[in-house]
Short mmCIF file of C-alpha atoms and ligand atoms in Angstrom, two decimals:
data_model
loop_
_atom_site.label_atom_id
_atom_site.label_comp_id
_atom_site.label_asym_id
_atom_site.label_seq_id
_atom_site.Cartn_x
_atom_site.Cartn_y
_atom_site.Cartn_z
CA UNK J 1 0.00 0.00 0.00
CA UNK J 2 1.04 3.71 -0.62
CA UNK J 3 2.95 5.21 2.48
CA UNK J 4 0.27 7.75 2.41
CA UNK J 5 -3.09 5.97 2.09
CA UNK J 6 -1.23 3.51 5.18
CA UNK J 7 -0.84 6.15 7.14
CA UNK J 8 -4.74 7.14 6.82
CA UNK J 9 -5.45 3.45 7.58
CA UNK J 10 -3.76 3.53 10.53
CA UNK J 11 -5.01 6.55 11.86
CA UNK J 12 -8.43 6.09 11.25
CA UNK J 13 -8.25 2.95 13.13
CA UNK J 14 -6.58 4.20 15.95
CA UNK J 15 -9.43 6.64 15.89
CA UNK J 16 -12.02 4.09 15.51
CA UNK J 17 -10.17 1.71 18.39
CA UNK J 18 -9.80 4.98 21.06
CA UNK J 19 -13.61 6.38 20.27
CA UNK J 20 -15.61 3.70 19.79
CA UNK J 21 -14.41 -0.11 20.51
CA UNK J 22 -12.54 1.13 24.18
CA UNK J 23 -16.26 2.92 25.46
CA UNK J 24 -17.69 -0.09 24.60
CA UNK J 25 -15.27 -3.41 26.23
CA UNK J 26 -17.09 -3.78 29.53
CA UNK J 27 -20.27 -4.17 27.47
CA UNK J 28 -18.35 -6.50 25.45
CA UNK J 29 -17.03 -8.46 27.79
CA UNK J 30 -20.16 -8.74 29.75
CA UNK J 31 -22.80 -9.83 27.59
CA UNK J 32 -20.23 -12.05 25.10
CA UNK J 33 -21.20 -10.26 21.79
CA UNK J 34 -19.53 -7.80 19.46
CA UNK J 35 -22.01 -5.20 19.03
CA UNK J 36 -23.41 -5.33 15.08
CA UNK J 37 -22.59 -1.41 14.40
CA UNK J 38 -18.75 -2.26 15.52
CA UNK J 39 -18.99 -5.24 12.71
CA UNK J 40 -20.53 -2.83 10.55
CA UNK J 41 -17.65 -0.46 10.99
CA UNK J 42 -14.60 -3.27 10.62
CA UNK J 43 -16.46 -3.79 7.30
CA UNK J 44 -16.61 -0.64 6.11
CA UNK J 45 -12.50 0.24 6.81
CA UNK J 46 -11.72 -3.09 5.18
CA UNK J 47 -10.22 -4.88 8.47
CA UNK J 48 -11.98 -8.24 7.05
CA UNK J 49 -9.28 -8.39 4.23
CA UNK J 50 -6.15 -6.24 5.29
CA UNK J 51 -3.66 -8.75 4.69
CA UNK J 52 -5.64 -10.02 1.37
CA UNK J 53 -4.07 -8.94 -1.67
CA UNK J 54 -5.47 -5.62 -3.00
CA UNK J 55 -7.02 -7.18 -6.43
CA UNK J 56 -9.28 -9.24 -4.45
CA UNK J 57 -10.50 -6.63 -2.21
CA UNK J 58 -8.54 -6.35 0.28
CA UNK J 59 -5.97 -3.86 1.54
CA UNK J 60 -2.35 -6.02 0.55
CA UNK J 61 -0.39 -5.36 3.27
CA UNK J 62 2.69 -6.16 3.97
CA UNK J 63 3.72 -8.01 7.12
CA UNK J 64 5.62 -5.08 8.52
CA UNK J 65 2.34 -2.48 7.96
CA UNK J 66 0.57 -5.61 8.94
CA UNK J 67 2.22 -5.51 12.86
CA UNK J 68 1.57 -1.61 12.74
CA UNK J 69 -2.39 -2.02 12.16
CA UNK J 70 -2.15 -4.66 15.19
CA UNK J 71 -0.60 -2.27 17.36
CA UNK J 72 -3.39 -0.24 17.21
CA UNK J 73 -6.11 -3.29 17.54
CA UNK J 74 -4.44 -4.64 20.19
CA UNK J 75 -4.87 -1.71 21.98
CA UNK J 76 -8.48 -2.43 22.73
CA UNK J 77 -10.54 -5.86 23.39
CA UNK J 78 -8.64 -8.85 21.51
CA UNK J 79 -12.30 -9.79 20.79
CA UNK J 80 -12.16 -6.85 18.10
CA UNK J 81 -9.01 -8.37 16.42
CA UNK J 82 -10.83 -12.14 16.35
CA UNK J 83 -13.89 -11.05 14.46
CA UNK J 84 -11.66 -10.59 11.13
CA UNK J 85 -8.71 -12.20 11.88
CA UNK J 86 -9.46 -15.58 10.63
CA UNK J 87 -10.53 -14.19 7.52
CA UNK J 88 -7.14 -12.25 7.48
CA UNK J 89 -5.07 -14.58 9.11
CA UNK J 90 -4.79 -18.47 8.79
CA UNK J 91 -8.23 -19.00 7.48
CA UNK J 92 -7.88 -16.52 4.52
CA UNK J 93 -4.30 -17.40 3.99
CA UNK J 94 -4.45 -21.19 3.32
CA UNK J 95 -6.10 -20.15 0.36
CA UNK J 96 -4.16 -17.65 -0.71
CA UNK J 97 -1.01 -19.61 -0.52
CA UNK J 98 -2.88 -22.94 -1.44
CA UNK J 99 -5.75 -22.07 -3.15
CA UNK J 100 -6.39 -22.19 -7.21
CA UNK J 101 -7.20 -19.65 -9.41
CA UNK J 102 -10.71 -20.37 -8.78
CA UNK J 103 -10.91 -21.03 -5.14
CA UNK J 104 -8.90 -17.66 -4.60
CA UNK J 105 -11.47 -15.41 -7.17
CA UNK J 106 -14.96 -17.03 -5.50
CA UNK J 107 -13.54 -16.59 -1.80
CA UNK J 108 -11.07 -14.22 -1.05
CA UNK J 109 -13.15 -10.95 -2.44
CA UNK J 110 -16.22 -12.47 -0.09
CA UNK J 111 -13.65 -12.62 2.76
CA UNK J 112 -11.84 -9.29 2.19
CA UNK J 113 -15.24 -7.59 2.49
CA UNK J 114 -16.54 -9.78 5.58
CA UNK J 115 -19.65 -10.97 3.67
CA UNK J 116 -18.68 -14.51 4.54
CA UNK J 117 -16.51 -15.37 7.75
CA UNK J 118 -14.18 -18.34 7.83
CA UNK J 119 -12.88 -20.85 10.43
CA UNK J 120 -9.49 -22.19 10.59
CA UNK J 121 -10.51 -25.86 11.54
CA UNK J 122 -7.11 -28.28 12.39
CA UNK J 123 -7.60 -28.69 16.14
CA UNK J 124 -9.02 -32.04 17.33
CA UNK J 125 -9.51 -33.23 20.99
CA UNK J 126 -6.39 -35.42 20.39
CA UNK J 127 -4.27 -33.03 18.17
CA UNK J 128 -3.38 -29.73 19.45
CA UNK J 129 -0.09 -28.89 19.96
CA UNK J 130 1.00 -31.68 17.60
CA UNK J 131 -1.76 -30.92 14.86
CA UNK J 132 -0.29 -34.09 12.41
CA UNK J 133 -2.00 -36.65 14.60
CA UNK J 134 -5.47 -35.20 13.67
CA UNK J 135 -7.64 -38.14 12.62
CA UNK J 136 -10.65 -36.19 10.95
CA UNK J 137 -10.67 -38.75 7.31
CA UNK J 138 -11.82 -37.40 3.61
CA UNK J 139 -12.30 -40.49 1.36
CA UNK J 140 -12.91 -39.84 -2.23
CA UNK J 141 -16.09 -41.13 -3.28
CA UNK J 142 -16.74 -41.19 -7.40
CA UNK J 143 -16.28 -37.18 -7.56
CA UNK J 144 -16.78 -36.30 -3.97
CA UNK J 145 -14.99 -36.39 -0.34
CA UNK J 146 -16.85 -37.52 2.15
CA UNK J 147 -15.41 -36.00 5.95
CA UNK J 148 -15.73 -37.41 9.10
CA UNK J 149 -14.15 -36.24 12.52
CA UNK J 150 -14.34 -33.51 14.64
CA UNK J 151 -12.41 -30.72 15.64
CA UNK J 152 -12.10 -28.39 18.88
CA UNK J 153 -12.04 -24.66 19.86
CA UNK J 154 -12.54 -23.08 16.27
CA UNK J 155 -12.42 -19.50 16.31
CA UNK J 156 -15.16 -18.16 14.95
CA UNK J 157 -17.17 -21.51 14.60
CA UNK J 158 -20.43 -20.23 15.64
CA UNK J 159 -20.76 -17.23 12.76
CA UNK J 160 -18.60 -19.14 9.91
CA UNK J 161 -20.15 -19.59 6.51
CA UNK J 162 -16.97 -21.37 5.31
CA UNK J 163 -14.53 -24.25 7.40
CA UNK J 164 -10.76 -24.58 6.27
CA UNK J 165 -10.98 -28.14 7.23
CA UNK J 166 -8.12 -30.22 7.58
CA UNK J 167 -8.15 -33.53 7.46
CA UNK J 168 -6.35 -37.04 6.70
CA UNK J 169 -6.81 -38.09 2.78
CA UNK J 170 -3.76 -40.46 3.27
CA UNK J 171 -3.87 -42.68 6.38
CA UNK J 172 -0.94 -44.81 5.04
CA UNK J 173 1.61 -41.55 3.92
CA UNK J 174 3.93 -40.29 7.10
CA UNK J 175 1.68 -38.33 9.48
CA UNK J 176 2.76 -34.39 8.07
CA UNK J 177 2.09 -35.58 4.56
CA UNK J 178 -1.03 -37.33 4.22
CA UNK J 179 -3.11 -34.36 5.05
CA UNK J 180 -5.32 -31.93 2.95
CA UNK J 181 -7.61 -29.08 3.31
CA UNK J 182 -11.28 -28.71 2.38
CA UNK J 183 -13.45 -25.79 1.99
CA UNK J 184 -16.20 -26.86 3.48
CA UNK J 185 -19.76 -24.45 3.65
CA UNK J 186 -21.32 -24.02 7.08
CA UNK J 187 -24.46 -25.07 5.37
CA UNK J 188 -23.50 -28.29 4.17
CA UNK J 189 -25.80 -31.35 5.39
CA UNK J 190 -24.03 -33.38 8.46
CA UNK J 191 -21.93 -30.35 9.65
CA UNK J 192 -22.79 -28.97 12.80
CA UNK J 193 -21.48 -26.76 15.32
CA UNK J 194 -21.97 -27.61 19.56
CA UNK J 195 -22.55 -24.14 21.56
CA UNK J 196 -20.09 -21.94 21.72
CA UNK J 197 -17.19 -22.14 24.95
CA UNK J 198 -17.40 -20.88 27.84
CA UNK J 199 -14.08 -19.55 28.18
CA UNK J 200 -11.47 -17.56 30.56
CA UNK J 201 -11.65 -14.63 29.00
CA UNK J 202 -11.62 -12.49 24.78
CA UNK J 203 -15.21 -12.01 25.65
CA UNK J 204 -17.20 -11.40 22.34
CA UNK J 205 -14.96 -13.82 20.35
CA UNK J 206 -16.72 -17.22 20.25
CA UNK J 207 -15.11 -20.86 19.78
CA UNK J 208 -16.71 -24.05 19.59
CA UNK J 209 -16.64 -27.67 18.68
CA UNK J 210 -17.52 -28.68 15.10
CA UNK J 211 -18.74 -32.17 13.87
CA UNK J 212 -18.28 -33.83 10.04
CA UNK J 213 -20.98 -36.62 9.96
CA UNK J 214 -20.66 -37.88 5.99
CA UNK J 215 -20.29 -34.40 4.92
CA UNK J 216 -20.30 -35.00 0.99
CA UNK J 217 -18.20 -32.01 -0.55
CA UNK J 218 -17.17 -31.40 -4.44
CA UNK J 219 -13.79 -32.61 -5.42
CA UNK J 220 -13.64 -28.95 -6.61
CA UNK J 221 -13.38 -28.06 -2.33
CA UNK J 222 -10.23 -29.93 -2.28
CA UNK J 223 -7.67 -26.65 -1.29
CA UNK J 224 -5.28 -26.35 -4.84
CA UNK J 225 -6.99 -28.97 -7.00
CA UNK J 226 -4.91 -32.34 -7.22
CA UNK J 227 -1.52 -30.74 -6.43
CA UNK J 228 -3.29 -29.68 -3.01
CA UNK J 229 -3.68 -33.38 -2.63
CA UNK J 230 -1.67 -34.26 0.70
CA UNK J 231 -0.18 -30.99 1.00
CA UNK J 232 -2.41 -29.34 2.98
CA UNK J 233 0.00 -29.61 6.56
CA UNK J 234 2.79 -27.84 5.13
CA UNK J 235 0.55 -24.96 3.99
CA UNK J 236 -1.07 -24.89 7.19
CA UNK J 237 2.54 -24.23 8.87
CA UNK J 238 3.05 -21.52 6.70
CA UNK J 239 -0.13 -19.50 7.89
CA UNK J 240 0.59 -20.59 11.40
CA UNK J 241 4.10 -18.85 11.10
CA UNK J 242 2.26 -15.35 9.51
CA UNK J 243 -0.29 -15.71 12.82
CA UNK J 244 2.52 -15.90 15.03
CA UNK J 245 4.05 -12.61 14.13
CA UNK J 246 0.73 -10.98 13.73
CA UNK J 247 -0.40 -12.41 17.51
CA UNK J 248 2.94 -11.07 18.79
CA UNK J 249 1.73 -7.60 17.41
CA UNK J 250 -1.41 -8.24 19.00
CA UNK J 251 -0.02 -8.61 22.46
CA UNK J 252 2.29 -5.67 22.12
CA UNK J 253 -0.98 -3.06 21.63
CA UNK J 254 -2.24 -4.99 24.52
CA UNK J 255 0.64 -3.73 26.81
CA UNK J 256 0.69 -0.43 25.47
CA UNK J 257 -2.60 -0.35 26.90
CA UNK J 258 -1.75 -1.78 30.32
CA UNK J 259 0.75 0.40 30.70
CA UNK J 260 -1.12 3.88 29.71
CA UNK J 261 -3.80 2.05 32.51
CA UNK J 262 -1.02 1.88 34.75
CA UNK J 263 0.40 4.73 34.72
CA UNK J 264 -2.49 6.68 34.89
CA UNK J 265 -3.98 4.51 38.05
CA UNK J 266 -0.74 5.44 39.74
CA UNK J 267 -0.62 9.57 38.48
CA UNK J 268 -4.00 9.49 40.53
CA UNK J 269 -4.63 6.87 43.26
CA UNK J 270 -3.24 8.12 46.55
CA UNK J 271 -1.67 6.00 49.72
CA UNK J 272 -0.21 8.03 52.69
CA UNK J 273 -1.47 11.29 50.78
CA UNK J 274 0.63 10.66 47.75
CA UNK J 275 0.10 9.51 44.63
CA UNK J 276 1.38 6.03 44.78
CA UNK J 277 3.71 7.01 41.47
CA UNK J 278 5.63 8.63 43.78
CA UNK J 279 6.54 5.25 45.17
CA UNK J 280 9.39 3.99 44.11
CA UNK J 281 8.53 0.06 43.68
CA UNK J 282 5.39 0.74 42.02
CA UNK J 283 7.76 3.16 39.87
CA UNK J 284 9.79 -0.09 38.68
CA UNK J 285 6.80 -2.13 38.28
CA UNK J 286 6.06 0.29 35.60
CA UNK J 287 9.50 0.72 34.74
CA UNK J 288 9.44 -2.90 34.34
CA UNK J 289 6.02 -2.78 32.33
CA UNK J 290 7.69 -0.13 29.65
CA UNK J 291 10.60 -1.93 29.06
CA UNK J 292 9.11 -4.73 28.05
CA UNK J 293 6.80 -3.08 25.88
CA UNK J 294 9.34 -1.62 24.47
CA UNK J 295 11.18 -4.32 23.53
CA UNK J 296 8.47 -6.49 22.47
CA UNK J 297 7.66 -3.31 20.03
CA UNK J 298 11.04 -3.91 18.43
CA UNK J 299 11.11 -7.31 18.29
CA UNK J 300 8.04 -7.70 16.51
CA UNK J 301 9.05 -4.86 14.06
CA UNK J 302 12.07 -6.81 13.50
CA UNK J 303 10.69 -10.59 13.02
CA UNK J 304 7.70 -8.64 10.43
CA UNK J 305 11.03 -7.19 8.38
CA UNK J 306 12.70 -10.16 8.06
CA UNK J 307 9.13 -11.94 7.34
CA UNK J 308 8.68 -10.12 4.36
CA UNK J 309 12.13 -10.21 2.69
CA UNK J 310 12.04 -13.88 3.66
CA UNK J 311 14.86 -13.65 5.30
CA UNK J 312 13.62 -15.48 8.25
CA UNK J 313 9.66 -17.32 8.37
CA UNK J 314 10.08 -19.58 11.14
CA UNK J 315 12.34 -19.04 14.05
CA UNK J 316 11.52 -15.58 14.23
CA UNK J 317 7.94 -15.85 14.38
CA UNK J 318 8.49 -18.66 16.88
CA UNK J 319 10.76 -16.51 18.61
CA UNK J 320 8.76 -13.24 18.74
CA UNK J 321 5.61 -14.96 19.62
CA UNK J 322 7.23 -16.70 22.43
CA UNK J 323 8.38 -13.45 23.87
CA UNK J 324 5.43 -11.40 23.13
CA UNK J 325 3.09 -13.65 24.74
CA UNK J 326 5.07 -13.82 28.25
CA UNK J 327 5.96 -10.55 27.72
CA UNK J 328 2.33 -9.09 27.82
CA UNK J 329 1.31 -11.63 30.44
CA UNK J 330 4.19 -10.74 32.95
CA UNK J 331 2.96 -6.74 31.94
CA UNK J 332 -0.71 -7.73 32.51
CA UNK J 333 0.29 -9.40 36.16
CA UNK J 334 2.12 -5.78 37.18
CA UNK J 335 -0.68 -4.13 35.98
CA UNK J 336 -2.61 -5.45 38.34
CA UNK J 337 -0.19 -5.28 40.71
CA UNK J 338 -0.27 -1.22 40.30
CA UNK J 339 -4.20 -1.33 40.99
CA UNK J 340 -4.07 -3.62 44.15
CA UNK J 341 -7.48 -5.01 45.54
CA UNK J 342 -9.28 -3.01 42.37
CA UNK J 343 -7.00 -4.68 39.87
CA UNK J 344 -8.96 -7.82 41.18
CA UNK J 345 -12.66 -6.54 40.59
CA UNK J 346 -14.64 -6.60 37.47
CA UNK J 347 -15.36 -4.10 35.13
CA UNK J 348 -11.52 -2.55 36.10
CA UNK J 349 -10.29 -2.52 32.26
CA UNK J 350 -6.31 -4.51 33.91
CA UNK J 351 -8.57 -7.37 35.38
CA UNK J 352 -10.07 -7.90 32.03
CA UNK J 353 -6.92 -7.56 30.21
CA UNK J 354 -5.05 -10.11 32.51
CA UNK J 355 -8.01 -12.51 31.83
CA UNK J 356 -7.60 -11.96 27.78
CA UNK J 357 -3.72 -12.05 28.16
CA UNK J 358 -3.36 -15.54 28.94
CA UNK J 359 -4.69 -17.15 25.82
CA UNK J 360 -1.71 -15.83 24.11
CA UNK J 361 1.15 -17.98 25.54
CA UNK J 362 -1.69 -20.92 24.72
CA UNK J 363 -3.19 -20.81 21.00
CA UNK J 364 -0.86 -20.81 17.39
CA UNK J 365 1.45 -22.92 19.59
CA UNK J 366 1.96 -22.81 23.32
CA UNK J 367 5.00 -21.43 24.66
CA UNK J 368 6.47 -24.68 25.07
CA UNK J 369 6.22 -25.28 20.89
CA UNK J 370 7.65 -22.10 20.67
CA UNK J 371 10.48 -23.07 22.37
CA UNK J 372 10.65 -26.86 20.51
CA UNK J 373 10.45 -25.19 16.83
CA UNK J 374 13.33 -22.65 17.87
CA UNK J 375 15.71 -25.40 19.23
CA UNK J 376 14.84 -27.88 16.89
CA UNK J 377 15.59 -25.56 13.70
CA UNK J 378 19.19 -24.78 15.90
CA UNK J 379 20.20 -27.73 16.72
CA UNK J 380 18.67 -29.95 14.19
CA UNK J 381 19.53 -34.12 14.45
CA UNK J 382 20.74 -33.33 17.82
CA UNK J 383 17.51 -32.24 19.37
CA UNK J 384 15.83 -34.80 17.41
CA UNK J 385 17.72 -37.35 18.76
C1 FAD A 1 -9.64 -19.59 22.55
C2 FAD A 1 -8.98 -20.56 21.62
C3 FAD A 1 -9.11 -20.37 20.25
C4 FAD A 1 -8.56 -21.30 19.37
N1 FAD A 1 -8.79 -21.16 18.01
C5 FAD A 1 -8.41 -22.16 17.18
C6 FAD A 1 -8.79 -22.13 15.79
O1 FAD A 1 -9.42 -21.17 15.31
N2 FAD A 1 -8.43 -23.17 15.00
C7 FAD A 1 -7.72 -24.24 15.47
O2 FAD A 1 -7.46 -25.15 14.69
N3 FAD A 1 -7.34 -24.30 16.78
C8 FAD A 1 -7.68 -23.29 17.64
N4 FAD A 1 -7.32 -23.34 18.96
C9 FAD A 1 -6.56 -24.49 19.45
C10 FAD A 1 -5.14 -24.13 19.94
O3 FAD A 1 -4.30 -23.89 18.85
C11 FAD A 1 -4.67 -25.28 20.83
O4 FAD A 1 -5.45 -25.24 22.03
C12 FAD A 1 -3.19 -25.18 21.18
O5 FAD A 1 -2.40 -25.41 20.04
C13 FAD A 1 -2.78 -26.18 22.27
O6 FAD A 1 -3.27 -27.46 22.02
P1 FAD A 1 -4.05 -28.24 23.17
O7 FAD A 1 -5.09 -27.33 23.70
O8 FAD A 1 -4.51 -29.55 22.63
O9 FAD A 1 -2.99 -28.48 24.30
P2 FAD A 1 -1.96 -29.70 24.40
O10 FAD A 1 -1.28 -29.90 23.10
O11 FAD A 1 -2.64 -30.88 25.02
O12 FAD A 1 -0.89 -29.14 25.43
C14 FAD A 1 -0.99 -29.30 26.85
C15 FAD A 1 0.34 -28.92 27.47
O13 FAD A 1 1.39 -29.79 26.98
C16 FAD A 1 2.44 -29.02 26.43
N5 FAD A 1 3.03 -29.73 25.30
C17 FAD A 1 2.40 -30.35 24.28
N6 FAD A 1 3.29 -30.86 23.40
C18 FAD A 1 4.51 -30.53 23.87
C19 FAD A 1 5.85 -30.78 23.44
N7 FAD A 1 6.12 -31.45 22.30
N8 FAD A 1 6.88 -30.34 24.19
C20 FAD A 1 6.64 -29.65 25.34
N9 FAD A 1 5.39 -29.38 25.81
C21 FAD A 1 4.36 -29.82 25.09
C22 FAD A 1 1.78 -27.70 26.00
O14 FAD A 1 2.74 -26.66 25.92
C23 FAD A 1 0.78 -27.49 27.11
O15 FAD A 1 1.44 -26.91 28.20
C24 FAD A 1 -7.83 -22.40 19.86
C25 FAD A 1 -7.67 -22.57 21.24
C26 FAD A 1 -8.24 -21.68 22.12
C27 FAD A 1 -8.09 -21.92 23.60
#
């Protein structure tokens, strides 16, 4: 995108995130549900298709404008950020990196304008952080695959016109390579979706189980035509490495906002008639709090460069992730910290914040994968050993 029409982006949103979302959170988080004017509004800036390439409706951006846009999001609910980022993200990237002709010019311009929403569906009860044990099956039947299986905590499950299924279409081929991805419609007799979670926290972003009973799709819904055919795990890695830097950038905005929340509580809240800023440990909590939001700022910046030019796609999203995560957690705990008992009570924005915060070090690979991936690519047959 132009410099200049990125910089109008970005400060409309930051607009739009400050005025409008932030009034609204505790409502959010409350009653579980984005309000339908914010949707409205996503729609209308084109957040349902900012990393979708620009002649398909979207806004094309880069990786590195990409982590920019997040800081802003991230300043608010995450719940904001989950309403198009499947769309953006790993749902609307399979197909852009996998997809054919076809696939990408009937999908992508419905995504990048939020008419349909899609789920990113690899997660089984039995395959999480190891994703190539999934046993959902597609068997080819004359000209049609017929899924069975069932997978766990989809983003997005309970709005989604479209599933990025993935599931086994080679039982006998090692488990990374016998695996493909199906565009399966919402609609489409034997799917169905349980209720949605009831989770910890990133009220107003739903998940849910879904269920393939016989679900009879075209061989045309097979993800890149034949040469798709058993290749849809590596593509899935791919988008899982883009999500990682663009969570990372996610978690950043969130401590920018825990520490403007900090800082404030302590400018005003007053102990021994002083401010309690005036304190020096609650000084290097925040201290503490800036650095690493600082640093995390950089980091990201960094891993997004070195995304786009390719120059590194996989331990420097595992990397950045792994430290933006724990970075915005350990930010989120001082946060409360500053507010004391009222950083305990709900409807204090730092209580909800340290609720949302800890999905982070949990989803697009737990800490713990983070740190497998990093010392795996280092150390190679030795840490496979
Ligand atoms: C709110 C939410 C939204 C989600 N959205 C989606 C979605 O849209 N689509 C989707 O497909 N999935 C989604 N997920 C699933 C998410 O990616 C998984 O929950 C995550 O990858 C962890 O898998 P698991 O829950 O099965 O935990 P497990 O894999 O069972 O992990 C349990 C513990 O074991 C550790 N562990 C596991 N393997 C290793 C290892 N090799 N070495 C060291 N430690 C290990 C983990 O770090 C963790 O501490 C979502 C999850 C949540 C909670």
């Amino acid at each position: 995108m132009n410099p200049d029409d990125f910089t109008t982006v970005l400060s409309e949103v930051r607009k739009f995130v400050r005025e409008r979302v932030v009034p609204l959170e505790a409502q959010i988080d409350e009653k579980d549900e984005m309000p339908a004017e914010i949707r409205e509004a996503a729609k209308q800036m084109g957040l349902f298709g900012f990393a979708l390439p620009e002649e398909y409706g979207g806004l094309g951006l880069s990786m590195y404008e990409e982590v920019q846009l997040m800081f802003e999001l991230g300043y608010t609910t995450p719940s904001l950020r989950s309403m198009f980022g499947t769309n953006n993200g790993i749902a609307g990237h399979v197909l852009m990196v996998g997809g054919t002709e076809e696939q990408k010019a009937e999908w992508i311009p419905r995504l990048a304008s939020g008419e349909v929403t899609a789920s990113f569906a690899l997660t089984e009860a039995e395959a999480g952080s190891d994703p190539s044990t999934l046993t959902t099956r597609a068997r080819l039947e004359g000209n049609e695959w017929v899924i069975n299986g069932a997978k766990r905590y989809i983003t997005n499950a309970p709005l989604a016109d479209v599933f990025m299924t993935f599931a086994r279409t080679d039982p006998d081929a090692p488990r990374t390579r016998g695996i493909s991805t199906f565009l399966v419609p919402a609609n489409t007799p034997g799917l169905t979706v349980a209720p949605k979670d009831h989770k910890m926290g990133q009220f107003g972003a739903w998940t849910a189980d879904v269920f393939y009973d016989e679900v009879r799709v075209p061989a045309s819904a097979l993800v890149g035509g034949d040469a798709g055919l058993n290749r849809g795990f590596s593509t899935a890695m791919g988008c899982i490495a883009h999500g990682r830097v663009h969570i990372s950038a996610l978690c950043v905005g969130m401590a920018e906002r825990l520490v403007d929340e900090s800082v404030e509580y302590a400018r005003t809240r007053e102990q021994s008639g002083r401010p309690i800023g005036s304190f020096q440990l609650v000084q290097g909590l925040i201290a503490d709090s800036q650095t690493d939001y600082y640093v995390g700022r950089a980091t990201v910046l960094e891993a997004a460069r070195n995304f786009d030019s390719g120059a590194d796609t996989k331990i420097g999203p595992s990397c950045t992730k792994y430290f933006a995560s724990e970075m915005v957690w350990r930010v989120a705990d001082r946060a409360v910290q500053v507010h004391g008992g009222a950083g305990y009570m709900r409807g204090v924005a730092v209580e909800r914040f340290y609720r949302d915060a800890r999905l982070f070090r949990i989803y697009e690979g737990t800490s713990q994968v983070q740190q497998v991936i990093i010392a795996k690519a280092l150390l190679g047959d030795v840490a496979r050993a």
